[in-house]
Coordinates of C-alpha atoms in Angstrom, one line a residue:
M1 CA 0.1 -0.1 -0.3
A2 CA 1.8 3.4 -1.2
K3 CA 2.4 5.7 1.6
Y4 CA 0.1 8.8 2.2
K5 CA 2.6 11.9 1.3
P6 CA 1.1 14.9 1.6
D7 CA 1.1 18.2 -1.0
Y8 CA 2.4 21.3 -0.6
G9 CA -0.8 22.8 0.0
S10 CA -1.8 20.9 3.1
A11 CA 2.2 21.0 4.2
A12 CA 1.7 25.1 4.3
V13 CA -1.6 24.1 6.3
C14 CA 0.1 22.4 8.6
F15 CA 3.0 25.0 9.4
I16 CA 0.8 27.7 10.1
I17 CA -0.9 26.4 12.9
L18 CA 2.4 24.4 14.1
Y19 CA 4.1 27.6 13.8
F20 CA 2.2 29.9 15.0
A21 CA 1.5 27.7 18.2
F22 CA 5.1 27.2 18.7
E23 CA 5.2 31.4 18.2
T24 CA 2.1 31.4 21.2
F25 CA 3.9 29.7 23.8
F26 CA 7.8 30.9 22.8
V27 CA 6.7 34.7 23.5
T28 CA 4.6 33.3 26.6
V29 CA 7.2 32.1 28.5
F30 CA 10.0 34.1 26.8
S31 CA 8.2 37.6 27.8
Q32 CA 8.5 39.3 31.3
G33 CA 6.4 42.0 30.7
A34 CA 4.1 43.4 27.9
G35 CA 5.1 45.0 25.2
L36 CA 3.5 49.2 24.8
D37 CA 0.4 47.2 22.6
D38 CA -0.2 44.2 24.9
A39 CA 0.2 46.6 27.5
E40 CA -2.6 49.1 26.6
L41 CA -4.6 46.3 25.8
A42 CA -4.2 44.4 29.5
S43 CA -5.3 48.4 30.9
N44 CA -8.5 48.4 28.2
I45 CA -10.0 45.6 29.0
S46 CA -10.5 45.9 32.7
F47 CA -13.8 47.6 31.6
W48 CA -16.1 47.3 28.3
N49 CA -17.2 50.0 26.2
W50 CA -18.7 50.5 22.5
G51 CA -15.1 52.1 21.9
Y52 CA -11.7 52.9 23.6
G53 CA -10.3 56.2 22.1
G54 CA -6.9 56.9 20.4
S55 CA -8.9 56.4 17.3
Q56 CA -9.0 52.6 17.2
P57 CA -12.2 51.0 15.9
P58 CA -12.5 48.2 19.7
L59 CA -13.2 44.7 17.9
Y60 CA -9.2 43.2 19.3
T61 CA -10.4 45.0 22.5
W62 CA -14.5 43.5 22.9
I63 CA -12.8 40.1 22.0
A64 CA -10.1 39.8 24.8
Y65 CA -12.6 41.4 27.4
G66 CA -14.3 38.4 26.6
V67 CA -11.7 35.7 26.7
E68 CA -10.5 37.6 30.6
Q69 CA -14.3 37.4 31.5
V70 CA -14.0 33.5 30.5
F71 CA -10.9 32.9 30.9
G72 CA -9.8 35.3 33.3
L73 CA -6.4 37.9 33.3
H74 CA -3.4 35.8 31.6
F75 CA -0.2 37.0 29.3
Y76 CA -0.7 34.1 27.2
L77 CA -4.4 34.6 26.7
L78 CA -3.9 37.5 24.7
Q79 CA -1.0 35.6 22.9
V80 CA -3.7 33.6 22.0
I81 CA -5.7 36.1 20.9
K82 CA -2.5 37.8 18.7
F83 CA -1.0 34.6 16.8
G84 CA -4.7 33.3 16.4
L85 CA -5.3 35.8 14.8
L86 CA -2.5 36.2 12.6
A87 CA -2.7 32.2 12.2
T88 CA -6.2 33.3 10.6
T89 CA -4.8 35.8 8.3
F90 CA -2.8 33.2 6.8
L91 CA -5.2 30.6 6.2
G92 CA -7.8 33.4 5.0
V93 CA -5.9 34.6 2.4
Y94 CA -5.1 29.9 1.3
L95 CA -9.0 29.2 2.0
G96 CA -10.2 32.0 -0.3
L97 CA -7.3 31.1 -3.3
R98 CA -8.5 27.9 -3.0
L99 CA -12.1 29.0 -3.2
L100 CA -11.0 30.6 -6.6
D101 CA -9.6 27.3 -7.6
V102 CA -6.5 28.4 -7.6
R103 CA -4.3 24.9 -7.3
P104 CA -3.3 23.3 -3.2
V105 CA 0.5 24.9 -4.5
V106 CA 0.3 27.7 -5.7
A107 CA -1.9 28.6 -3.0
G108 CA 0.7 27.0 0.1
A109 CA 3.2 28.7 -1.5
S110 CA 1.2 32.9 -1.6
M111 CA 0.6 32.0 1.9
L112 CA 3.6 31.1 2.9
A113 CA 5.3 33.9 0.8
M114 CA 3.2 36.8 3.2
F115 CA 6.3 36.5 6.0
L116 CA 8.3 38.3 3.0
L117 CA 5.9 41.2 4.2
P118 CA 8.5 42.9 7.1
Q119 CA 5.6 44.0 8.1
I120 CA 3.2 41.1 8.4
G121 CA 5.7 38.6 9.2
W122 CA 8.3 40.2 11.4
E123 CA 6.3 43.5 12.2
S124 CA 2.9 41.5 13.2
Q125 CA 5.1 39.2 15.5
R126 CA 6.4 41.7 17.2
A127 CA 4.4 44.8 18.3
L128 CA 0.9 45.4 17.0
T129 CA -2.6 43.9 17.8
H130 CA -5.3 46.3 15.7
S131 CA -3.8 46.2 12.7
I132 CA -3.2 42.5 13.2
M133 CA -7.1 42.9 13.2
G134 CA -7.9 44.9 10.7
T135 CA -5.4 43.0 8.3
A136 CA -8.0 39.6 9.7
G137 CA -10.9 41.4 8.7
S138 CA -9.9 41.7 5.4
A139 CA -8.0 38.0 5.0
Y140 CA -11.8 36.9 6.5
S141 CA -13.9 39.2 4.1
F142 CA -11.6 38.2 0.9
A143 CA -12.2 34.8 1.9
A144 CA -16.1 35.1 2.3
F145 CA -16.3 36.9 -0.8
C146 CA -14.4 34.3 -2.7
F147 CA -17.4 31.7 -0.8
F148 CA -20.3 33.8 -1.9
I149 CA -19.0 34.2 -5.6
R150 CA -19.0 30.2 -5.9
K151 CA -22.6 30.3 -5.4
P152 CA -24.4 33.3 -3.6
S153 CA -26.7 32.4 -1.2
F154 CA -28.5 33.4 1.7
F155 CA -26.0 32.0 4.7
R156 CA -23.2 33.0 2.6
A157 CA -24.1 36.6 2.1
I158 CA -24.8 36.9 5.9
I159 CA -21.2 35.5 6.7
L160 CA -19.6 38.1 4.1
G161 CA -21.5 41.0 5.7
L162 CA -19.9 39.4 9.3
A163 CA -16.9 39.4 7.6
S164 CA -16.8 42.4 6.3
A165 CA -17.4 43.5 9.8
T166 CA -15.4 42.1 11.1
A167 CA -12.4 44.4 9.1
I168 CA -14.1 47.6 9.4
L169 CA -14.6 47.1 13.6
G170 CA -10.9 45.8 13.6
K171 CA -9.0 48.7 12.3
Y172 CA -10.4 51.7 9.8
N173 CA -8.4 51.0 7.3
G174 CA -9.9 47.8 6.8
T175 CA -12.9 50.1 5.2
L176 CA -10.1 50.5 2.6
F177 CA -10.4 47.2 1.8
L178 CA -13.5 46.4 1.6
V179 CA -14.0 49.3 -1.0
A180 CA -10.7 47.6 -3.1
L181 CA -12.0 44.5 -2.9
F182 CA -16.1 44.9 -4.6
C183 CA -15.2 47.5 -6.8
G184 CA -11.8 45.8 -8.2
T185 CA -14.2 42.8 -8.7
A186 CA -16.1 45.5 -10.5
L187 CA -13.6 46.2 -12.8
T188 CA -12.6 42.3 -13.1
R189 CA -15.5 40.8 -15.9
E190 CA -15.0 37.1 -14.7
F191 CA -16.4 38.5 -10.9
R192 CA -18.7 41.6 -11.4
Y193 CA -22.0 39.4 -12.0
A194 CA -21.5 38.4 -8.2
L195 CA -22.6 41.7 -7.1
K196 CA -25.1 42.4 -9.2
N197 CA -27.0 39.0 -7.1
R198 CA -30.1 39.8 -5.4
Y199 CA -28.3 38.6 -2.2
F200 CA -25.3 40.5 -2.2
P201 CA -27.6 43.7 -0.4
L202 CA -28.1 41.5 2.2
A203 CA -24.8 41.0 2.2
I204 CA -24.1 45.4 2.6
V205 CA -27.0 44.6 5.8
T206 CA -25.7 43.3 7.4
T207 CA -22.6 44.9 7.9
C208 CA -24.3 47.4 8.8
A209 CA -26.4 46.0 11.4
A210 CA -23.2 44.8 13.3
I211 CA -21.1 47.8 13.2
A212 CA -24.3 50.4 14.1
P213 CA -23.9 49.6 18.0
A214 CA -19.8 51.0 17.9
F215 CA -20.5 53.5 14.9
I216 CA -23.0 54.9 16.5
Y217 CA -21.0 55.3 19.5
M218 CA -18.2 57.1 16.9
F219 CA -20.2 59.5 15.9
A220 CA -21.3 60.7 19.8
H221 CA -17.6 60.2 21.0
P222 CA -16.0 62.2 17.5
A223 CA -13.2 63.8 19.2
S224 CA -12.5 59.6 19.8
V225 CA -11.9 58.7 16.2
V226 CA -10.4 61.7 14.9
A227 CA -8.0 61.5 18.4
R228 CA -4.9 60.1 16.1
A229 CA -5.6 62.3 12.8
N230 CA -2.3 64.2 13.7
K231 CA -0.3 61.1 12.3
L232 CA -1.2 61.8 8.9
A233 CA 0.3 65.4 8.6
M234 CA -2.0 66.9 6.6
G235 CA -1.6 70.1 5.2
K236 CA 2.3 69.8 7.4
T237 CA 4.0 72.5 4.8
G238 CA 1.3 73.9 4.4
N239 CA 1.4 74.5 0.7
F240 CA -0.4 72.7 -1.7
F241 CA 1.7 71.7 -4.4
S242 CA 4.3 70.5 -1.4
D243 CA 1.8 68.4 0.6
R244 CA 0.4 67.0 -2.1
L245 CA 4.2 65.5 -3.8
S246 CA 5.3 64.9 0.0
G247 CA 2.3 62.8 0.6
L248 CA 2.8 60.7 -2.9
A249 CA 6.6 60.5 -2.2
D250 CA 5.9 58.8 1.5
F251 CA 3.2 56.6 -0.2
F252 CA 5.5 55.8 -2.6
V253 CA 8.2 55.1 -0.1
A254 CA 5.7 53.5 2.0
S255 CA 4.2 51.2 -0.5
L256 CA 7.3 50.0 -2.0
G257 CA 9.3 48.7 1.8
F258 CA 6.4 46.9 2.5
V259 CA 6.2 44.3 -0.3
S260 CA 10.1 45.0 -0.9
V261 CA 11.2 42.0 -0.5
A262 CA 8.4 39.7 -1.4
L263 CA 9.2 41.4 -4.7
I264 CA 12.7 41.5 -5.0
L265 CA 12.5 37.7 -4.8
A266 CA 10.0 36.8 -7.1
L267 CA 11.7 38.5 -9.8
I268 CA 14.5 37.0 -9.1
L269 CA 12.6 33.6 -9.2
A270 CA 11.1 34.7 -13.0
G271 CA 14.8 36.1 -13.6
L272 CA 16.8 32.2 -13.6
H273 CA 13.3 30.7 -14.9
S274 CA 14.0 32.5 -17.9
F275 CA 17.9 31.9 -17.8
S276 CA 17.3 28.8 -17.2
N277 CA 16.3 24.7 -19.2
S278 CA 12.9 24.2 -17.4
K279 CA 11.0 22.0 -19.3
V280 CA 7.1 22.9 -19.0
S281 CA 5.6 20.7 -16.5
Q282 CA 2.3 22.9 -15.9
L283 CA 0.4 25.4 -16.9
T284 CA -1.2 27.8 -15.0
T285 CA -5.5 27.0 -15.2
R286 CA -8.0 29.5 -16.7
E287 CA -9.1 29.2 -13.2
E288 CA -5.9 31.0 -11.7
N289 CA -6.1 33.8 -14.6
R290 CA -9.3 35.0 -13.2
A291 CA -7.9 34.7 -10.0
E292 CA -5.0 37.0 -11.0
H293 CA -7.0 39.2 -12.1
L294 CA -9.0 39.8 -8.9
I295 CA -6.4 39.7 -7.4
Y296 CA -4.1 42.2 -9.5
H297 CA -8.0 44.6 -9.6
I298 CA -7.8 44.5 -6.2
L299 CA -4.6 46.0 -5.6
L300 CA -5.4 48.3 -8.5
F301 CA -7.7 50.1 -6.8
G302 CA -6.6 50.1 -3.1
I303 CA -3.2 51.7 -4.3
L304 CA -5.7 54.0 -6.2
L305 CA -7.8 55.2 -3.7
V306 CA -4.9 56.0 -0.9
L307 CA -3.6 57.7 -4.1
A308 CA -6.3 59.5 -3.9
L309 CA -7.0 59.9 -0.6
V310 CA -3.4 61.5 -0.4
L311 CA -4.2 64.0 -3.3
V312 CA -7.3 64.9 -1.6
L313 CA -6.5 65.9 1.8
G314 CA -2.8 66.4 1.7
I315 CA -1.9 63.9 4.4
T316 CA 2.0 64.4 4.0
N317 CA 3.2 61.0 6.5
V318 CA 2.1 57.1 5.0
K319 CA 3.4 54.3 7.0
D320 CA 4.1 50.5 5.6
R321 CA 2.0 49.2 8.8
W322 CA -1.3 51.2 8.2
L323 CA -0.7 49.3 4.3
Q324 CA -1.2 45.9 5.9
P325 CA -5.2 45.4 5.1
L326 CA -4.5 46.7 1.5
L327 CA -1.7 44.6 0.2
F328 CA -1.3 41.8 2.6
L329 CA -2.3 40.5 -0.9
A330 CA 0.7 41.2 -3.0
P331 CA 2.5 37.9 -2.5
A332 CA -0.3 35.9 -3.8
Y333 CA -0.6 38.0 -6.7
F334 CA 3.8 37.4 -6.7
T335 CA 3.3 34.0 -6.9
L336 CA 0.3 33.9 -9.4
V337 CA 2.3 35.5 -11.8
L338 CA 4.9 33.7 -11.0
S339 CA 3.0 30.4 -11.8
R340 CA 2.3 31.9 -14.8
L341 CA 5.3 33.3 -16.2
C342 CA 7.6 29.7 -15.0
Y343 CA 6.3 26.5 -16.8
S344 CA 7.7 24.5 -13.8
L345 CA 6.4 24.5 -10.6
K346 CA 9.9 24.7 -8.9
Y347 CA 9.8 28.4 -8.8
V348 CA 6.0 29.0 -6.9
R349 CA 7.4 26.3 -4.4
A350 CA 10.7 27.7 -3.8
F351 CA 9.2 31.2 -3.2
G352 CA 6.7 29.6 -0.6
L353 CA 9.9 27.9 0.9
I354 CA 11.7 31.1 1.5
G355 CA 8.6 32.2 2.8
A356 CA 8.6 29.5 5.5
I357 CA 12.4 30.3 5.9
A358 CA 11.9 33.0 6.9
A359 CA 9.1 33.2 9.7
L360 CA 11.6 30.7 11.0
V361 CA 14.2 33.0 11.8
V362 CA 12.0 35.4 13.0
P363 CA 12.0 33.7 17.1
F364 CA 15.5 34.2 17.3
I365 CA 15.8 38.2 16.2
L366 CA 12.1 38.3 18.8
Y367 CA 14.0 36.7 21.4
I368 CA 16.8 38.6 21.2
N369 CA 14.1 42.0 21.0
I370 CA 12.1 40.6 24.0
A371 CA 14.4 39.1 26.2
T372 CA 17.8 40.7 26.1
A373 CA 19.1 43.5 27.2
Y374 CA 21.1 43.7 23.8
N375 CA 21.0 47.7 24.1
R376 CA 22.5 47.9 27.8
F377 CA 20.9 51.6 27.6
D378 CA 17.6 51.0 25.8
P379 CA 16.6 47.7 26.7
P380 CA 12.6 46.7 25.7
E381 CA 9.8 47.2 28.4
Q382 CA 9.2 43.9 28.1
L383 CA 12.4 43.9 30.9
F384 CA 11.3 46.2 32.9
D385 CA 10.9 44.9 36.2
Y386 CA 7.0 45.4 37.1
K387 CA 6.7 43.3 39.9
K388 CA 9.9 45.4 41.9
L389 CA 7.6 48.4 41.0
D390 CA 4.7 46.6 42.6
R391 CA 5.7 45.5 45.6
A392 CA 7.1 49.1 45.6
L393 CA 4.0 51.0 45.5
R394 CA 2.3 48.3 47.7
T395 CA 4.6 49.8 50.7
E396 CA 2.2 53.2 50.9
G397 CA -0.9 51.1 51.4
P398 CA -3.5 49.1 49.3
F399 CA -5.1 51.0 46.1
K400 CA -7.5 49.3 43.2
M401 CA -7.0 51.2 40.8
V402 CA -3.7 52.8 38.7
F403 CA -4.4 56.5 36.4
A404 CA -1.2 57.2 34.5
R405 CA -0.4 59.0 31.5
H406 CA 0.3 56.2 29.2
P407 CA -0.9 52.4 29.0
Q408 CA 2.7 50.6 29.7
L409 CA 3.1 50.7 33.4
P410 CA -0.7 50.2 34.7
G411 CA -1.3 47.5 31.9
N412 CA 1.8 46.0 33.1
L413 CA 1.0 45.7 36.4
R414 CA -2.7 44.4 35.6
L415 CA -1.2 41.9 34.6
I416 CA 0.1 41.2 37.9
D417 CA -2.9 42.0 40.0
P418 CA -5.9 41.2 37.5
T419 CA -8.5 42.6 39.6
L420 CA -6.6 46.1 39.4
K421 CA -9.0 48.9 37.5
T422 CA -6.5 51.1 34.9
V423 CA -7.4 53.7 32.8
H424 CA -5.1 55.9 31.1
V425 CA -4.5 59.1 29.7
G426 CA -6.2 58.2 26.0
S427 CA -9.2 55.9 28.3
P428 CA -12.3 57.5 27.8
F429 CA -15.3 58.5 30.8
I430 CA -11.9 58.9 32.7
S431 CA -13.4 61.0 35.2
E432 CA -16.2 58.7 35.6
K433 CA -14.2 55.9 36.4
L434 CA -11.8 56.8 38.6
V435 CA -12.2 55.7 41.7
T436 CA -9.9 55.7 45.2
P437 CA -8.2 54.3 46.7
L438 CA -6.3 55.4 43.3
M439 CA -2.4 55.1 42.6
V440 CA -1.5 58.1 40.1
L441 CA 1.5 57.0 38.2
W442 CA 3.6 59.5 35.4
P443 CA 7.3 58.9 34.6
G444 CA 10.4 61.1 36.2
N445 CA 11.1 63.0 39.1
G446 CA 8.6 65.7 38.1
K447 CA 5.3 67.6 39.7
L448 CA 2.5 66.0 38.8
P449 CA 1.7 66.6 34.8
E450 CA -1.2 68.9 33.6
D451 CA -3.7 66.3 31.9
L452 CA -2.9 63.6 35.1
R453 CA -4.7 66.7 37.4
D454 CA -6.8 67.6 35.4
A455 CA -8.2 64.7 35.0
L456 CA -8.5 64.6 39.3
I457 CA -10.0 67.5 39.3
E458 CA -12.9 66.8 36.7
A459 CA -14.1 63.4 38.8
G460 CA -13.7 65.3 42.0
L461 CA -10.6 63.9 43.7
P462 CA -7.7 65.9 45.2
V463 CA -4.8 66.4 43.7
V464 CA -2.3 66.7 46.1
G465 CA -1.6 63.8 49.0
K466 CA 0.9 61.3 49.6
T467 CA 3.7 61.7 46.5
G468 CA 7.0 59.6 46.7
E469 CA 9.4 58.1 43.6
V470 CA 10.8 54.3 43.1
K471 CA 14.0 53.6 41.3
I472 CA 13.9 50.2 39.0
G473 CA 15.9 48.5 36.6
F474 CA 15.5 46.0 33.9
I475 CA 15.7 42.4 34.5
G476 CA 18.8 41.4 31.9
G477 CA 21.5 43.0 32.7
S478 CA 21.0 46.5 31.3
D479 CA 22.1 49.1 34.0
V480 CA 19.1 51.6 33.1
K481 CA 17.4 53.0 35.4
R482 CA 14.4 54.5 35.2
I483 CA 12.7 56.7 38.0
V484 CA 8.7 56.8 38.2
S485 CA 6.8 59.3 40.3
Y486 CA 3.7 58.4 42.2
L487 CA 0.4 60.4 44.4
Y488 CA -1.2 58.2 46.3
L489 CA -4.6 59.2 47.8
P490 CA -5.9 56.3 49.8

């Protein structure tokens, strides 16, 4: 009896599942504390809100809040959420391609090649949260739309609507992907019939219903939605034409930086094929040509959409991580082009294999980044001795709430003691939440910062009390010490 030999696609799926399960365990074991994004999440989920300020949609925080209510607050659960979302992002792309009848080897290579996008293969594992959710929601929307395309129905329209809601509630730029997805489909002759189907409006209605509660909150609190709009640096130079030229240049650099590694490697493999004497093994299929056209139009419309926003709004600052929900399908497009240009599938397999190798390098770099004081003068936040800080603060007396300028300290203190309630300057409804006994924290040895003082006054709490400061070091051999000042209100 012949032994079963798994195909490339099945092996790629197994690799993704095992890889992100390992990363969950790895980061949990070697982290001494939470980085900024995980700390902010741990801090925010001490309360339920329809929105959490900071111009970020609430879905990621809702998921973490629900997990805490069921299982309690543990650092490893935050990693399960994060790496689970990353795994399903990769698998969503694979599933979408398979639903488009792309061969398993091409779909598997497309998925593995996503590790060649630095913002997904590296930065998302190191630090991000909401960008991960936005990209995951976009991947779910892509897979759900491909599911809908195969055989439109009432049920599939509901699935598409819910998936689209996750993209919008995950990250605002997930909305741009949905526009690119549907408009790109309208440009693709082979698939535009899906938009004319009688069930498609139901998907739109489902999306609107799913996002309605959060958007009602956003309209009632518009300041929280645009809290970080200054990051776009709209009209920075003060000159109409200079702003547009600066924004276009920034977008070009950001988008090229986002896809450069995958693009260069795809070009190298295509070049190797052109100089080889490869024999024909299997030509690209008609279905893969259709999938290539669809993804090309999605990417094209997404790029044109961002260009239009830059030109209309005068945006001068574009970060590569903001492009995640728009360009995550770029490796899939490169792979489909490779499968068409290269008659031998070995180049397609090689593209995915290089992505897998890149993924295997990440844990080593991640360990250096989160668990070692490789830079003795600027150690990672995860190595700050939060347990020592917690012990020092508790000598002043019991407290059930921590209030700080930034979420790093309260979030990590809450991971030590999940019964704490925590807020920071960026939290919504601060004045309604502040209660005593309260510990107010700020970095350095200066006086109480104005923003903390104003919040205490608005909450009807005193701004004088027992004050002090503690000097805390970092684990891992760093010589750096950090001063944390506090105001204790019993």
